[in-house]
């Protein structure tokens, strides 16, 4: 775990445990395809910079609509998060990781998905960590103008 200035208080360590539990709940909510579970993990005014247009999705309804689209395409969903790191300061934290959405499509075909970069902006509200911002991206090949989706962490 990382902390500010390489110093961690017991509170910071406890916050990091809770932050990781929040992301674990995202993973589990996606696995069971439960929008109500996911709704509890975001703030009502969450801003999401997702991989699909438009440039930003604002509000919990827009975020849940994105996840609902995933559930329309996938019979079973796997969401993997690697190398998750948080920096915590009071009631605000940010984290970054690599993530991959994969599973079995409704037509029965298995897909391994693609690795993306994800950044989380988090706030502690009423002693509970919530996602206020997330951003998902893929590297860009500048010469072709296309995303590079075959990289692995």
Short mmCIF file of C-alpha atoms in Angstrom, two decimals:
data_model
loop_
_atom_site.label_atom_id
_atom_site.label_comp_id
_atom_site.label_asym_id
_atom_site.label_seq_id
_atom_site.Cartn_x
_atom_site.Cartn_y
_atom_site.Cartn_z
CA UNK A 1 0.00 0.00 0.00
CA UNK A 2 1.14 3.51 -0.66
CA UNK A 3 0.65 6.64 1.36
CA UNK A 4 1.44 10.32 1.31
CA UNK A 5 5.15 11.03 1.84
CA UNK A 6 5.72 7.30 2.41
CA UNK A 7 4.05 7.66 5.82
CA UNK A 8 0.84 5.88 6.67
CA UNK A 9 -1.26 6.38 9.72
CA UNK A 10 -3.58 3.67 10.95
CA UNK A 11 -6.47 5.74 9.54
CA UNK A 12 -4.86 5.84 6.09
CA UNK A 13 -4.29 2.10 6.12
CA UNK A 14 -7.90 1.51 7.19
CA UNK A 15 -9.10 3.85 4.42
CA UNK A 16 -7.07 1.93 1.84
CA UNK A 17 -8.65 -1.33 2.98
CA UNK A 18 -12.11 0.24 2.60
CA UNK A 19 -11.25 1.73 -0.79
CA UNK A 20 -10.16 -1.68 -2.05
CA UNK A 21 -13.37 -3.20 -0.67
CA UNK A 22 -15.34 -0.63 -2.65
CA UNK A 23 -13.62 -1.67 -5.88
CA UNK A 24 -14.11 -5.34 -4.92
CA UNK A 25 -17.84 -4.56 -4.63
CA UNK A 26 -17.78 -3.11 -8.16
CA UNK A 27 -16.20 -6.36 -9.37
CA UNK A 28 -18.81 -8.44 -7.55
CA UNK A 29 -21.72 -6.21 -8.63
CA UNK A 30 -20.68 -6.68 -12.25
CA UNK A 31 -20.25 -10.44 -11.82
CA UNK A 32 -23.80 -10.80 -10.52
CA UNK A 33 -25.09 -8.10 -12.91
CA UNK A 34 -26.75 -6.11 -10.11
CA UNK A 35 -27.33 -2.43 -10.89
CA UNK A 36 -28.62 -1.76 -7.35
CA UNK A 37 -25.34 -2.95 -5.84
CA UNK A 38 -23.42 -0.75 -8.29
CA UNK A 39 -25.65 2.27 -7.60
CA UNK A 40 -24.58 2.23 -3.94
CA UNK A 41 -20.89 2.59 -4.88
CA UNK A 42 -21.13 5.86 -6.82
CA UNK A 43 -22.20 9.36 -5.85
CA UNK A 44 -25.41 10.67 -7.43
CA UNK A 45 -23.38 13.24 -9.40
CA UNK A 46 -20.63 10.85 -10.56
CA UNK A 47 -18.75 11.95 -13.68
CA UNK A 48 -17.50 9.11 -15.85
CA UNK A 49 -15.09 9.36 -18.77
CA UNK A 50 -15.86 5.95 -20.24
CA UNK A 51 -14.46 4.33 -23.39
CA UNK A 52 -17.60 4.95 -25.42
CA UNK A 53 -19.05 8.31 -26.49
CA UNK A 54 -19.88 10.91 -25.40
CA UNK A 55 -16.80 12.45 -23.83
CA UNK A 56 -18.41 12.36 -20.41
CA UNK A 57 -21.32 10.66 -18.71
CA UNK A 58 -22.75 12.70 -15.83
CA UNK A 59 -24.87 11.38 -12.99
CA UNK A 60 -25.65 7.98 -11.56
CA UNK A 61 -28.34 7.25 -14.18
CA UNK A 62 -25.82 7.68 -16.99
CA UNK A 63 -23.25 5.49 -15.21
CA UNK A 64 -25.80 2.75 -14.57
CA UNK A 65 -26.96 2.95 -18.20
CA UNK A 66 -23.39 2.14 -19.27
CA UNK A 67 -23.29 -0.90 -16.99
CA UNK A 68 -26.78 -1.94 -18.16
CA UNK A 69 -25.45 -1.99 -21.75
CA UNK A 70 -22.73 -4.38 -20.62
CA UNK A 71 -25.38 -6.67 -19.12
CA UNK A 72 -27.31 -6.64 -22.43
CA UNK A 73 -24.30 -8.00 -24.33
CA UNK A 74 -22.91 -10.43 -21.75
CA UNK A 75 -24.48 -13.60 -20.43
CA UNK A 76 -21.73 -13.79 -17.80
CA UNK A 77 -19.42 -10.95 -16.81
CA UNK A 78 -15.91 -11.02 -15.41
CA UNK A 79 -14.22 -7.78 -14.36
CA UNK A 80 -10.59 -8.06 -13.36
CA UNK A 81 -8.60 -5.29 -11.67
CA UNK A 82 -4.79 -5.42 -11.45
CA UNK A 83 -2.16 -3.26 -9.81
CA UNK A 84 -4.68 -1.12 -7.91
CA UNK A 85 -2.96 1.72 -6.08
CA UNK A 86 -4.55 4.44 -3.95
CA UNK A 87 -3.36 7.73 -2.54
CA UNK A 88 -5.45 8.98 0.38
CA UNK A 89 -5.74 12.44 1.88
CA UNK A 90 -8.50 12.95 4.43
CA UNK A 91 -11.87 12.27 2.82
CA UNK A 92 -10.53 12.28 -0.75
CA UNK A 93 -8.57 9.58 -2.56
CA UNK A 94 -7.56 8.71 -6.07
CA UNK A 95 -6.58 5.37 -7.44
CA UNK A 96 -5.38 3.83 -10.65
CA UNK A 97 -5.25 0.32 -12.04
CA UNK A 98 -5.56 -1.84 -15.11
CA UNK A 99 -8.94 -3.46 -15.70
CA UNK A 100 -10.43 -5.95 -18.11
CA UNK A 101 -14.07 -6.71 -18.83
CA UNK A 102 -14.54 -10.19 -20.27
CA UNK A 103 -16.98 -13.06 -20.18
CA UNK A 104 -19.49 -14.95 -22.28
CA UNK A 105 -21.61 -13.02 -24.75
CA UNK A 106 -25.35 -13.64 -25.13
CA UNK A 107 -24.63 -15.63 -28.33
CA UNK A 108 -22.45 -18.04 -26.30
CA UNK A 109 -19.10 -16.80 -27.58
CA UNK A 110 -16.40 -16.23 -24.98
CA UNK A 111 -14.46 -12.99 -25.16
CA UNK A 112 -11.24 -12.21 -23.33
CA UNK A 113 -11.91 -8.48 -23.54
CA UNK A 114 -9.16 -5.89 -23.52
CA UNK A 115 -7.06 -4.31 -20.83
CA UNK A 116 -7.77 -0.66 -20.15
CA UNK A 117 -6.37 1.95 -17.81
CA UNK A 118 -8.76 3.08 -15.10
CA UNK A 119 -8.55 5.98 -12.67
CA UNK A 120 -10.87 6.42 -9.70
CA UNK A 121 -11.67 9.64 -7.84
CA UNK A 122 -13.17 8.79 -4.45
CA UNK A 123 -14.75 10.69 -1.56
CA UNK A 124 -15.62 9.54 1.92
CA UNK A 125 -19.21 10.57 2.56
CA UNK A 126 -20.81 9.65 5.89
CA UNK A 127 -17.88 7.30 6.59
CA UNK A 128 -18.36 5.43 3.30
CA UNK A 129 -16.08 5.65 0.27
CA UNK A 130 -17.93 6.44 -2.97
CA UNK A 131 -16.73 6.80 -6.55
CA UNK A 132 -17.19 10.41 -7.69
CA UNK A 133 -15.21 10.08 -10.90
CA UNK A 134 -13.85 7.31 -13.05
CA UNK A 135 -11.95 7.38 -16.28
CA UNK A 136 -11.26 4.48 -18.60
CA UNK A 137 -8.82 4.76 -21.49
CA UNK A 138 -6.68 2.86 -23.95
CA UNK A 139 -3.32 4.02 -25.30
CA UNK A 140 -3.44 5.86 -28.62
CA UNK A 141 -1.27 5.09 -31.64
CA UNK A 142 -0.68 8.65 -32.76
CA UNK A 143 0.34 7.73 -36.33
CA UNK A 144 -2.89 5.84 -37.05
CA UNK A 145 -5.19 7.69 -34.67
CA UNK A 146 -6.47 4.37 -33.34
CA UNK A 147 -6.65 2.95 -29.87
CA UNK A 148 -4.23 0.15 -29.01
CA UNK A 149 -6.29 -2.61 -27.45
CA UNK A 150 -3.95 -5.61 -27.49
CA UNK A 151 -1.62 -4.59 -24.63
CA UNK A 152 -1.42 -6.50 -21.35
CA UNK A 153 -0.16 -5.42 -17.94
#
